[in-house]
CSV table of N, CA and C in Angstrom, one decimal:
chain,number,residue,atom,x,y,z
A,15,UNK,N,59.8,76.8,111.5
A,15,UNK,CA,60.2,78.1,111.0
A,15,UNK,C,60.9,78.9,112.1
A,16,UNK,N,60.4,78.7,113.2
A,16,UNK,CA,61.1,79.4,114.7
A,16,UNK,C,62.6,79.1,114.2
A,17,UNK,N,62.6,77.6,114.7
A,17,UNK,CA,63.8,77.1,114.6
A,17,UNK,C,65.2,77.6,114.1
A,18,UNK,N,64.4,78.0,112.5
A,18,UNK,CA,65.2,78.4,111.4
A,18,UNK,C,65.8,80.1,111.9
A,19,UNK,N,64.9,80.6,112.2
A,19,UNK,CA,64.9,82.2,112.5
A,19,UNK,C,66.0,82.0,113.8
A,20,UNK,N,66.0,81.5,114.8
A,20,UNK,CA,66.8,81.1,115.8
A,20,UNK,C,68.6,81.0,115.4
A,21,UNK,N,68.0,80.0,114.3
A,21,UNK,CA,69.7,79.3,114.2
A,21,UNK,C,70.3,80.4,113.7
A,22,UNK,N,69.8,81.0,112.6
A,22,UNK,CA,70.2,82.5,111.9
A,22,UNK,C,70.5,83.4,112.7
A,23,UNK,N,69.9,83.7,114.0
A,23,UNK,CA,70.2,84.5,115.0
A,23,UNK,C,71.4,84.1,115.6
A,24,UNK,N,71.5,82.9,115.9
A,24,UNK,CA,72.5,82.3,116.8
A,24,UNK,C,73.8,82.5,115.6
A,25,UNK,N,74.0,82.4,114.4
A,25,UNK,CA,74.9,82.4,113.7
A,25,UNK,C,75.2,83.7,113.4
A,26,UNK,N,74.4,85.0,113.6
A,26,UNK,CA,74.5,86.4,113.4
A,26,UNK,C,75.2,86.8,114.5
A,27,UNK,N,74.8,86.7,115.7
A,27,UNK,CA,75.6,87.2,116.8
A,27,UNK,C,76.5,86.4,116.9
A,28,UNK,N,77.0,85.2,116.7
A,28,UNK,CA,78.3,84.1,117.4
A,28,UNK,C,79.1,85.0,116.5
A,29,UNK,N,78.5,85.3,114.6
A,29,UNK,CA,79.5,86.1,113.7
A,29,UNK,C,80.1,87.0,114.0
A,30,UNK,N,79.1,88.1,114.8
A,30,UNK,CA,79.4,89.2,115.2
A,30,UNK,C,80.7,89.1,116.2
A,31,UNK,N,80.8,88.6,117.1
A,31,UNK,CA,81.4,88.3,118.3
A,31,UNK,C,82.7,87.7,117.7
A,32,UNK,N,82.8,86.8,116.9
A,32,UNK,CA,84.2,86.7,116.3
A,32,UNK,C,84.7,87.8,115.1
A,33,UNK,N,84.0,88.6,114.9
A,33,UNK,CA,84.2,89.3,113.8
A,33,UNK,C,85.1,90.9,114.6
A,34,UNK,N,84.1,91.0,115.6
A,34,UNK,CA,85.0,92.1,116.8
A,34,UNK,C,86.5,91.3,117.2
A,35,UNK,N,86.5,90.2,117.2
A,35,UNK,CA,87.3,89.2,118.1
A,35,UNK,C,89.2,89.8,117.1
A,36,UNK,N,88.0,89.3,116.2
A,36,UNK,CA,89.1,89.3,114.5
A,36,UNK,C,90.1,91.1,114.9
A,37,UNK,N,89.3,92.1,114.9
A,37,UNK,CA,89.5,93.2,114.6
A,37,UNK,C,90.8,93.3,116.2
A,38,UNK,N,90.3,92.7,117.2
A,38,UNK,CA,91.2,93.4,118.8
A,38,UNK,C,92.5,92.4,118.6
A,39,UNK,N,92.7,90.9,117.6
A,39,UNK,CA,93.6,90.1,116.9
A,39,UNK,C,94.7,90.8,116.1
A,40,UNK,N,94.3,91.5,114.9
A,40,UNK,CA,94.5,92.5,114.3
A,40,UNK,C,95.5,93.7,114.4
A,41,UNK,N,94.4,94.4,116.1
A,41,UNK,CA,95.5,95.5,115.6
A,41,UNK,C,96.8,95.3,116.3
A,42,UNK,N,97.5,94.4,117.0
A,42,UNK,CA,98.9,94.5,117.4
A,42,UNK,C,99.5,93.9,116.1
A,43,UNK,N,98.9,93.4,115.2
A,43,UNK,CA,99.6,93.1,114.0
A,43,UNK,C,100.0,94.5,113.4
A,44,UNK,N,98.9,95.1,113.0
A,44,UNK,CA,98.6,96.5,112.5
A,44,UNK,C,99.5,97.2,113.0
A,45,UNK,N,99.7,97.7,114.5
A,45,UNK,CA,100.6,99.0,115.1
A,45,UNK,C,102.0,98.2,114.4
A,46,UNK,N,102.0,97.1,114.9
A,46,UNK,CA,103.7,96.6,114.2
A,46,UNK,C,103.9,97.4,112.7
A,47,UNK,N,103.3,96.8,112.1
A,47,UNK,CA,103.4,97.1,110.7
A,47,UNK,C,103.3,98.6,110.7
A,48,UNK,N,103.2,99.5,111.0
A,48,UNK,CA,102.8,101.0,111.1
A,48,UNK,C,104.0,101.3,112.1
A,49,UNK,N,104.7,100.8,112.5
A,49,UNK,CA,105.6,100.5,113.2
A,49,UNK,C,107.2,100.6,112.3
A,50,UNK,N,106.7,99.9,111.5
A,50,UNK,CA,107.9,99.3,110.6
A,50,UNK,C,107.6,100.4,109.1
A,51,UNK,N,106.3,100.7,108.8
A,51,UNK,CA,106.4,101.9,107.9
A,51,UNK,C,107.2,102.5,108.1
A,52,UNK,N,106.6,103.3,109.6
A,52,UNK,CA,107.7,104.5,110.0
A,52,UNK,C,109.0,104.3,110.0
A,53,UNK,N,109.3,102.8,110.3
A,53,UNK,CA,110.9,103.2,110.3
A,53,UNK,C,111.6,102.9,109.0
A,54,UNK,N,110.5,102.5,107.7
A,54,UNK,CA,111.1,102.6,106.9
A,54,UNK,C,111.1,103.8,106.0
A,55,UNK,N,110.3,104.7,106.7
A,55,UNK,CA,110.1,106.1,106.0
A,55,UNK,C,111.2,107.0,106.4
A,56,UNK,N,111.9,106.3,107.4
A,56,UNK,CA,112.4,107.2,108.2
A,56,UNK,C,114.1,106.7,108.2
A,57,UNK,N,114.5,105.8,107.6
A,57,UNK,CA,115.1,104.8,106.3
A,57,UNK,C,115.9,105.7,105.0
A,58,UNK,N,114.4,105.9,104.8
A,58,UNK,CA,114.5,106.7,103.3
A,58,UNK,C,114.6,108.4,103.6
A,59,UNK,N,114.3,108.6,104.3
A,59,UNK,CA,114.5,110.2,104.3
A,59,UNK,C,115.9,110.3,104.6
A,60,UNK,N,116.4,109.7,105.9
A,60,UNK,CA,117.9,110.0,106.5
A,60,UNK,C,118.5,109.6,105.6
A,61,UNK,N,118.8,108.3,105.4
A,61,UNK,CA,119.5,107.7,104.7
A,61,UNK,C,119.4,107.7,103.1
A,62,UNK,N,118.4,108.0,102.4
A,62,UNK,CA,118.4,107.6,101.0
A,62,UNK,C,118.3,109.0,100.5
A,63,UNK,N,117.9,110.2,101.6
A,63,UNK,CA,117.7,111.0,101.4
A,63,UNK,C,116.4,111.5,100.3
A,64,UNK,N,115.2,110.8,100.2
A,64,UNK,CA,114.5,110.9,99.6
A,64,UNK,C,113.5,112.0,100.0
A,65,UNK,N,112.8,112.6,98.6
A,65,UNK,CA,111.9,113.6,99.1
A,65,UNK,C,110.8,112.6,99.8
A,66,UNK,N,110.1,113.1,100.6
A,66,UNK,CA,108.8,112.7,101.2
A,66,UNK,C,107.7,112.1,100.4
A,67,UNK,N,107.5,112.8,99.1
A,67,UNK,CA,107.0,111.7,98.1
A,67,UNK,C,107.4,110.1,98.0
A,68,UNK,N,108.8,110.4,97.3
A,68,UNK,CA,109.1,109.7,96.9
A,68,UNK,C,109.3,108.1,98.1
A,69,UNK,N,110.2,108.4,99.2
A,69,UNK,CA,109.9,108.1,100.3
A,69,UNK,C,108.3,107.1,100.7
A,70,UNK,N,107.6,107.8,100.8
A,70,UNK,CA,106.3,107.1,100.6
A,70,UNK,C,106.1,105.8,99.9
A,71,UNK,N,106.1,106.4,98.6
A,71,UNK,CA,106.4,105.2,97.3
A,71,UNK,C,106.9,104.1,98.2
A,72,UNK,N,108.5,104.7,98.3
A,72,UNK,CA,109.2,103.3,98.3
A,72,UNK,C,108.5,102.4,99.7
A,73,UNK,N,107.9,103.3,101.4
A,73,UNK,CA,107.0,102.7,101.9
A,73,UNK,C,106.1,101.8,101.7
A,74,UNK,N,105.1,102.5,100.6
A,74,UNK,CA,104.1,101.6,100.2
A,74,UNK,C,104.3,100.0,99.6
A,75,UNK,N,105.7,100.1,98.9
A,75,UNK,CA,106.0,99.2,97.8
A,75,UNK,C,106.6,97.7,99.3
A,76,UNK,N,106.7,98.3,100.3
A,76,UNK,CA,107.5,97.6,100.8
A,76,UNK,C,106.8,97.1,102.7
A,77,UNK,N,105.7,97.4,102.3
A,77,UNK,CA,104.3,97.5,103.7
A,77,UNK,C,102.8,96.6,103.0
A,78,UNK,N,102.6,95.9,104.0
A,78,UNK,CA,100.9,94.9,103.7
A,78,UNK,C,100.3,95.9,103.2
A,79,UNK,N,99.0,95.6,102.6
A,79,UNK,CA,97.6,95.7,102.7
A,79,UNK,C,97.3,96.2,104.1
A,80,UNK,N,96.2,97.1,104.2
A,80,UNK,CA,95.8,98.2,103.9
A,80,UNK,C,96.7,99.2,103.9
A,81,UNK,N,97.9,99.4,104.9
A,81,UNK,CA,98.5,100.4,105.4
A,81,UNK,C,99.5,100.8,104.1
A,82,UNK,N,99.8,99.9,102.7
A,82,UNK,CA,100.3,100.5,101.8
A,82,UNK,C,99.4,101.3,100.9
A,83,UNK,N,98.4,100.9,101.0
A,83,UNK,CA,97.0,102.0,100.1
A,83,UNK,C,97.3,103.3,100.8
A,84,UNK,N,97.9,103.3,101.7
A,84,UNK,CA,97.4,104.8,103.0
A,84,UNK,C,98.5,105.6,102.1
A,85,UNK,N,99.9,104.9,102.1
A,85,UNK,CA,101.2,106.0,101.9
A,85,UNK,C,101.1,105.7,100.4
A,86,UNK,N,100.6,105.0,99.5
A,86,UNK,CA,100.3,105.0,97.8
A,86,UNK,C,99.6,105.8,97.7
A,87,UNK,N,98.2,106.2,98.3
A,87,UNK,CA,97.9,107.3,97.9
A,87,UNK,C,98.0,108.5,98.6
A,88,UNK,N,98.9,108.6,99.8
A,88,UNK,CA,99.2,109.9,100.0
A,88,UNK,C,100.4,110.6,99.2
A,89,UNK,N,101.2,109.5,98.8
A,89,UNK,CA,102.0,110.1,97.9
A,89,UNK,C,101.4,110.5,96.5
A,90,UNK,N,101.1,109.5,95.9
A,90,UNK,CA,99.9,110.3,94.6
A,90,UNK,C,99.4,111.4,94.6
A,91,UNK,N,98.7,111.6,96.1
A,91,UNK,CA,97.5,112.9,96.2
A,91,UNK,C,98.8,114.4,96.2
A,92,UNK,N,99.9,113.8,96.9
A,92,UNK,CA,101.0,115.0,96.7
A,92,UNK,C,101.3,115.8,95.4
A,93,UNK,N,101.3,114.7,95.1
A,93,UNK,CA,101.8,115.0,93.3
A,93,UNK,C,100.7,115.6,92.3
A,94,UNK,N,99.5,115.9,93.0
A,94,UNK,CA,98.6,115.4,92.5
A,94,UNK,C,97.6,117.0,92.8
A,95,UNK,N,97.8,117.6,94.0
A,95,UNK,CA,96.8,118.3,94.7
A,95,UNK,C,97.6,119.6,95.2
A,96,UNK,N,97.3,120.8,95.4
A,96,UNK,CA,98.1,122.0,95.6
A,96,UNK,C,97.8,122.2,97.3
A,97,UNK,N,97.1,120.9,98.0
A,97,UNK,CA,97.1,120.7,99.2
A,97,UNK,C,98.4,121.0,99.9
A,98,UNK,N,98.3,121.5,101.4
A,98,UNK,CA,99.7,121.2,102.4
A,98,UNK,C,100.2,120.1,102.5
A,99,UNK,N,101.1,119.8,102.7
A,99,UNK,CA,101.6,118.1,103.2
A,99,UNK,C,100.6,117.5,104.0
A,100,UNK,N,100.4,118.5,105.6
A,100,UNK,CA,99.2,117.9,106.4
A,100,UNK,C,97.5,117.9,106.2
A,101,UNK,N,97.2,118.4,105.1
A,101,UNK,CA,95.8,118.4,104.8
A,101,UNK,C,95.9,117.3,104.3
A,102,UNK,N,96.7,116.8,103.0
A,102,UNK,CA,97.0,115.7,102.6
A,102,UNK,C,96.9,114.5,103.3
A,103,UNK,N,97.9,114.4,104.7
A,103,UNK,CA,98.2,113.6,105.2
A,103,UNK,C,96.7,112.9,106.5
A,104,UNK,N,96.0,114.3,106.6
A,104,UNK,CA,95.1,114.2,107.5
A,104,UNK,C,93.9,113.2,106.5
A,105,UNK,N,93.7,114.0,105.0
A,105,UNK,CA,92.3,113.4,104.5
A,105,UNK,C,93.1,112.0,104.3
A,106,UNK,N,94.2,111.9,104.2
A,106,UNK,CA,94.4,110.0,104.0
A,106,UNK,C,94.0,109.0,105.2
A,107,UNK,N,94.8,110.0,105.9
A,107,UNK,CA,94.0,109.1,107.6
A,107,UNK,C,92.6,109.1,108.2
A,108,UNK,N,91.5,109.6,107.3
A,108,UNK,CA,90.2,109.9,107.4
A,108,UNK,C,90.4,108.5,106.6
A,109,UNK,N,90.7,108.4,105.9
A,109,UNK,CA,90.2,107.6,104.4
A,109,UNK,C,90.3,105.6,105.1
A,110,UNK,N,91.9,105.9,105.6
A,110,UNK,CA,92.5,104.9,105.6
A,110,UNK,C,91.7,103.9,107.0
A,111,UNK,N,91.5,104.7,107.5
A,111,UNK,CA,91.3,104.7,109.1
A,111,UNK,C,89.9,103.6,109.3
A,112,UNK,N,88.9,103.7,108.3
A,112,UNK,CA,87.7,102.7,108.5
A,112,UNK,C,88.3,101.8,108.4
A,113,UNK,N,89.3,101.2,107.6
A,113,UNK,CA,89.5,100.0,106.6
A,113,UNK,C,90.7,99.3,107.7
A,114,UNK,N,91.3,100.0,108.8
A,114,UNK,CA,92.1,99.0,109.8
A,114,UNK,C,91.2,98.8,110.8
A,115,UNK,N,92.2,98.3,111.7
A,115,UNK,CA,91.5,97.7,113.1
A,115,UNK,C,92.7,98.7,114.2
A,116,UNK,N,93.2,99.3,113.6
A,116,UNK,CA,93.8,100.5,114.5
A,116,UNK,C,92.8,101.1,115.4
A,117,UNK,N,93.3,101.9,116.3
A,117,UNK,CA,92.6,102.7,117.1
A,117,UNK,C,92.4,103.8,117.1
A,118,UNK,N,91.9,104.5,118.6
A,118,UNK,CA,92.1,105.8,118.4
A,118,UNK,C,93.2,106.6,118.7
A,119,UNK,N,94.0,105.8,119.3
A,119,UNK,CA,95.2,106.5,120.2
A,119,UNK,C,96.3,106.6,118.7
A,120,UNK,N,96.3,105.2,118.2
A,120,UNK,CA,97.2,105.1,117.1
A,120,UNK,C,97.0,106.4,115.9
A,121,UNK,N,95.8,106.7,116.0
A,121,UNK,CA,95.4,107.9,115.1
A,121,UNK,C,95.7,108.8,115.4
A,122,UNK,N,95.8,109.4,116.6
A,122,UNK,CA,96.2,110.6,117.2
A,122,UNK,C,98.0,110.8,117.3
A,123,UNK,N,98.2,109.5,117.6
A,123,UNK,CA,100.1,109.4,116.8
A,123,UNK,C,100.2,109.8,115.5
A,124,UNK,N,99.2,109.6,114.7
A,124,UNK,CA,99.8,109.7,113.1
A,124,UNK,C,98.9,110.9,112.9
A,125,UNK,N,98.6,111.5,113.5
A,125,UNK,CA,98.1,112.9,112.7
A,125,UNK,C,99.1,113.8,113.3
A,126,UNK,N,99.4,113.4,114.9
A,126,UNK,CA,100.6,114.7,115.3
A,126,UNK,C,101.7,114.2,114.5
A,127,UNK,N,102.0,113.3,113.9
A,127,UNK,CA,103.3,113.1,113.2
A,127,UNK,C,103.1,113.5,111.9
A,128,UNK,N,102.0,114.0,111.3
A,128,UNK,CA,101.7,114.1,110.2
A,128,UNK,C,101.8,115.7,110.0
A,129,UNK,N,101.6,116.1,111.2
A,129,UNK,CA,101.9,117.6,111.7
A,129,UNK,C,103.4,118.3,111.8
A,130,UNK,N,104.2,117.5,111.9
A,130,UNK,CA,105.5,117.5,111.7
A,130,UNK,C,106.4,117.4,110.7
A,131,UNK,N,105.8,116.0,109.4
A,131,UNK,CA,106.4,115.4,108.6
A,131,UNK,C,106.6,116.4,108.1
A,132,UNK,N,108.1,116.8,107.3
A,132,UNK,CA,108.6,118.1,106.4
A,132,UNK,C,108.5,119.2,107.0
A,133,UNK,N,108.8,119.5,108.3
A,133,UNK,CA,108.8,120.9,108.8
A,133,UNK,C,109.8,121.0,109.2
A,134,UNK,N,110.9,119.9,109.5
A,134,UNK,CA,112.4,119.9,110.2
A,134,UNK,C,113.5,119.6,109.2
A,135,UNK,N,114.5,119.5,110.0
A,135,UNK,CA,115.6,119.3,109.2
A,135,UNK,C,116.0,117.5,109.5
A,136,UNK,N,116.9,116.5,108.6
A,136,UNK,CA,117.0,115.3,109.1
A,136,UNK,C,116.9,114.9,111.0
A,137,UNK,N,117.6,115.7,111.4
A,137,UNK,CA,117.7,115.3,112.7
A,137,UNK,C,116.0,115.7,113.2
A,138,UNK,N,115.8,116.4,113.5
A,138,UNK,CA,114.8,117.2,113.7
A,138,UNK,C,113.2,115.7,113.6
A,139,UNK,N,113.8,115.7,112.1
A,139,UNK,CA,112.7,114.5,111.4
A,139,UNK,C,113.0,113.1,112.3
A,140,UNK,N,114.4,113.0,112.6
A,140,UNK,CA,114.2,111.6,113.0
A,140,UNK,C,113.5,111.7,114.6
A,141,UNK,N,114.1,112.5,115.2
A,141,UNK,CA,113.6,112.5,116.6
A,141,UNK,C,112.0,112.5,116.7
A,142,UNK,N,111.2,112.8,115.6
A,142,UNK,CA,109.8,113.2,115.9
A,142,UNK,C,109.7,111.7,115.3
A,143,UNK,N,110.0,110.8,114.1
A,143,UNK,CA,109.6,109.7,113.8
A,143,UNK,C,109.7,109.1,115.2
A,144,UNK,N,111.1,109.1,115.8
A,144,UNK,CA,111.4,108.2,116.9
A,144,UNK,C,110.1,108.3,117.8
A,145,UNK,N,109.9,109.6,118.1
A,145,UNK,CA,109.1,110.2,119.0
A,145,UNK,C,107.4,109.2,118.8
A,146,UNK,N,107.2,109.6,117.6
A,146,UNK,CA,106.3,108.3,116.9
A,146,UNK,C,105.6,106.7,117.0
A,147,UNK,N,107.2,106.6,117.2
A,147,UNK,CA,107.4,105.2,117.5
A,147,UNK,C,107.5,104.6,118.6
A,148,UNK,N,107.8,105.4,119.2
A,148,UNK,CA,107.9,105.5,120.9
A,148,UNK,C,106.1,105.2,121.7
A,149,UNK,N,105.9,106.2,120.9
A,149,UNK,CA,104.1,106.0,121.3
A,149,UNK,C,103.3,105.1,120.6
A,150,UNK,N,103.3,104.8,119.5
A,150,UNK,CA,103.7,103.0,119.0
A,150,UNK,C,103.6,102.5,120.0
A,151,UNK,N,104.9,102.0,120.4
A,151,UNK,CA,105.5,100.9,121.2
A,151,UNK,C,104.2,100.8,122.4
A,152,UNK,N,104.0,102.3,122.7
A,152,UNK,CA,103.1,101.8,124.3
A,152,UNK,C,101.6,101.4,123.7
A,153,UNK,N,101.0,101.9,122.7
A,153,UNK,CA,100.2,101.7,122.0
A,153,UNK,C,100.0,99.8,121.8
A,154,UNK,N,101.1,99.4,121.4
A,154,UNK,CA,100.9,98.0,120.5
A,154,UNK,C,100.7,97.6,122.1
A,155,UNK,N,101.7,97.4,123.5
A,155,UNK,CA,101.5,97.4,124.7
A,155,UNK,C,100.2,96.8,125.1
A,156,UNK,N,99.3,98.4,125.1
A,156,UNK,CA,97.9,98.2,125.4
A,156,UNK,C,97.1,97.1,124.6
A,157,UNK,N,97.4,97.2,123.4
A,157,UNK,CA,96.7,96.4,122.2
A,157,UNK,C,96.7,94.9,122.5
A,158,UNK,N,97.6,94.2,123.0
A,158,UNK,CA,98.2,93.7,123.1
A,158,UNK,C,97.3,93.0,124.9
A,159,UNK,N,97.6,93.8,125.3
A,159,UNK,CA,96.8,93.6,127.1
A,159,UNK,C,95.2,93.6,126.4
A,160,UNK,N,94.6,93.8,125.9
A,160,UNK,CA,93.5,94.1,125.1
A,160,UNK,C,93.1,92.5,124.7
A,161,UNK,N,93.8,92.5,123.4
A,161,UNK,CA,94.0,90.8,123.3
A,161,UNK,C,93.6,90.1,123.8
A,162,UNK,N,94.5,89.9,124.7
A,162,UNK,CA,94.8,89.3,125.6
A,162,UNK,C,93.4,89.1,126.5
A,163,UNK,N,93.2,90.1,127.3
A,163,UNK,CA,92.3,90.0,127.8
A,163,UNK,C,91.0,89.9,127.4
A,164,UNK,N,90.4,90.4,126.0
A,164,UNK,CA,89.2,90.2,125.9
A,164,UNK,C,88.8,89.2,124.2
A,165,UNK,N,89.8,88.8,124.2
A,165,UNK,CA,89.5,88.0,122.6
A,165,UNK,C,88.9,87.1,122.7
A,166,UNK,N,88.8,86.0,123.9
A,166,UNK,CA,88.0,84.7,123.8
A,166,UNK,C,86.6,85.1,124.7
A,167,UNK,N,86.4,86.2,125.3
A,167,UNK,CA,85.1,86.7,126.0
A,167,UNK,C,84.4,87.1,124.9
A,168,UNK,N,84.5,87.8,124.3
A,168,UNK,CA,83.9,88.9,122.9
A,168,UNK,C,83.9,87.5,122.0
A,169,UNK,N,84.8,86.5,121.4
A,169,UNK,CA,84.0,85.7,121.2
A,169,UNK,C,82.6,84.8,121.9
A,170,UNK,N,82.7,84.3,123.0
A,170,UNK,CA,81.8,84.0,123.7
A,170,UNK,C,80.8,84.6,124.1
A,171,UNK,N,81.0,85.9,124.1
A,171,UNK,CA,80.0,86.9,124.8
A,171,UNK,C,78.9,86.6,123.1
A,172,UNK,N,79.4,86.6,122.0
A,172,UNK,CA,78.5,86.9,120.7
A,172,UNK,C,77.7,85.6,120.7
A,173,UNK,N,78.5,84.4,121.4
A,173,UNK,CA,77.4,82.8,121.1
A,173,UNK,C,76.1,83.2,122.4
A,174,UNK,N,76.5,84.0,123.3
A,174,UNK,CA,75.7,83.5,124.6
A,174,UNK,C,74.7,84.4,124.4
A,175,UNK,N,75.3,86.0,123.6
A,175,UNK,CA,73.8,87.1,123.5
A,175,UNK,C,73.1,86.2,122.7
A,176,UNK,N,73.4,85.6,121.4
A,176,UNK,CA,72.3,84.8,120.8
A,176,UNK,C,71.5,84.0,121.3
A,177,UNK,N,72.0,83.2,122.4
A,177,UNK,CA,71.3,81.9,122.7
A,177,UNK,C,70.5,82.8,123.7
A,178,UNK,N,70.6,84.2,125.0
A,178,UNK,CA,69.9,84.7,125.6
A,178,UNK,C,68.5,85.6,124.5
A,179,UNK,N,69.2,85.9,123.6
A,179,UNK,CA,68.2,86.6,122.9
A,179,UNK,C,66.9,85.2,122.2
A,180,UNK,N,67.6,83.8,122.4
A,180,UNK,CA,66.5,83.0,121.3
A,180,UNK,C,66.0,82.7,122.5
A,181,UNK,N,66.3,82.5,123.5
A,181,UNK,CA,65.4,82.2,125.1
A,181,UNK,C,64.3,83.1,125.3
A,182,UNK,N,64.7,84.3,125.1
A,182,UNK,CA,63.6,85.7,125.4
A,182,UNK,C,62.3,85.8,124.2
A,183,UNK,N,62.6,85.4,123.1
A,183,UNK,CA,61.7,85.3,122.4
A,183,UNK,C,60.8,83.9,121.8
A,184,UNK,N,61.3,82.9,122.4
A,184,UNK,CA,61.1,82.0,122.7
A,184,UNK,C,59.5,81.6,123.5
């Protein structure tokens, strides 16, 4: 029965440890892609001239999983709620924000850009997307050094707490 309780353990934390592993994998995928929203929102405003609703839409229709749920239903909630643009924009990023493997830095990009979205004129808009994107860029950077450095420890660190935790009780 030990045994059994052991191996369970040993398979709970090795899970654990690839499961964080999964998430620091993740988010340089993620900033890209949040990456490429923006410049596809930013696409449709200059160029297609679309309202910020609508814009969205076409975002969503055209971005993965999760990060299309974020601008599908921020565009909805527009249409939808006698909300500001940024109260809107803020409870989305509350909402959206468990369900990635984003960060915290990444969050603080999209809420000050969320602070901006619709208060300028095209030019105005694009330099703050750019601006956006820019901190993106150093963002994925870090994410990226992150990786890098800690993806096959944080897996190994989850097999070895197990095997130290079945030693101690042992």
């Amino acid at each position: 029965m030990k045994w059994i309780g052991a191996l369970l353990l040993l398979c709970a934390t090795t899970w654990g440890g690839y499961e964080f592993a999964r998430k620091l994998n993740n988010r340089p995928k993620q900033i890209r892609e949040l990456k490429n929203a923006l410049q596809v929102l930013e696409a449709e405003i200059l160029f297609g001239q679309a309202p910020i609703k609508e814009a969205c839409e076409k975002v969503a229709n055209q971005v993965p999983a999760p990060l299309s749920w974020f601008f599908k239903e921020f565009s909805e909630q527009l249409g939808h709620c006698g909300s500001s643009l940024y109260e809107v924009w803020e409870d989305r990023l509350q909402q959206y924000w468990p369900m990635s493997a984003l960060g915290d830095g990444e969050k603080e990009v999209m809420r000050q850009f969320g602070q901006t979205l619709g208060q300028h004129d095209f030019t105005g808009q694009q330099k703050h997307i750019r601006l956006a994107l820019s901190h993106l860029e150093r963002e994925l950077e870090d994410a990226l050094e992150q990786q890098q450095r800690y993806s096959k420890m944080v897996k190994s660190l989850g097999f070895l707490t197990g095997l130290l935790l079945i030693l101690l009780f042992i």
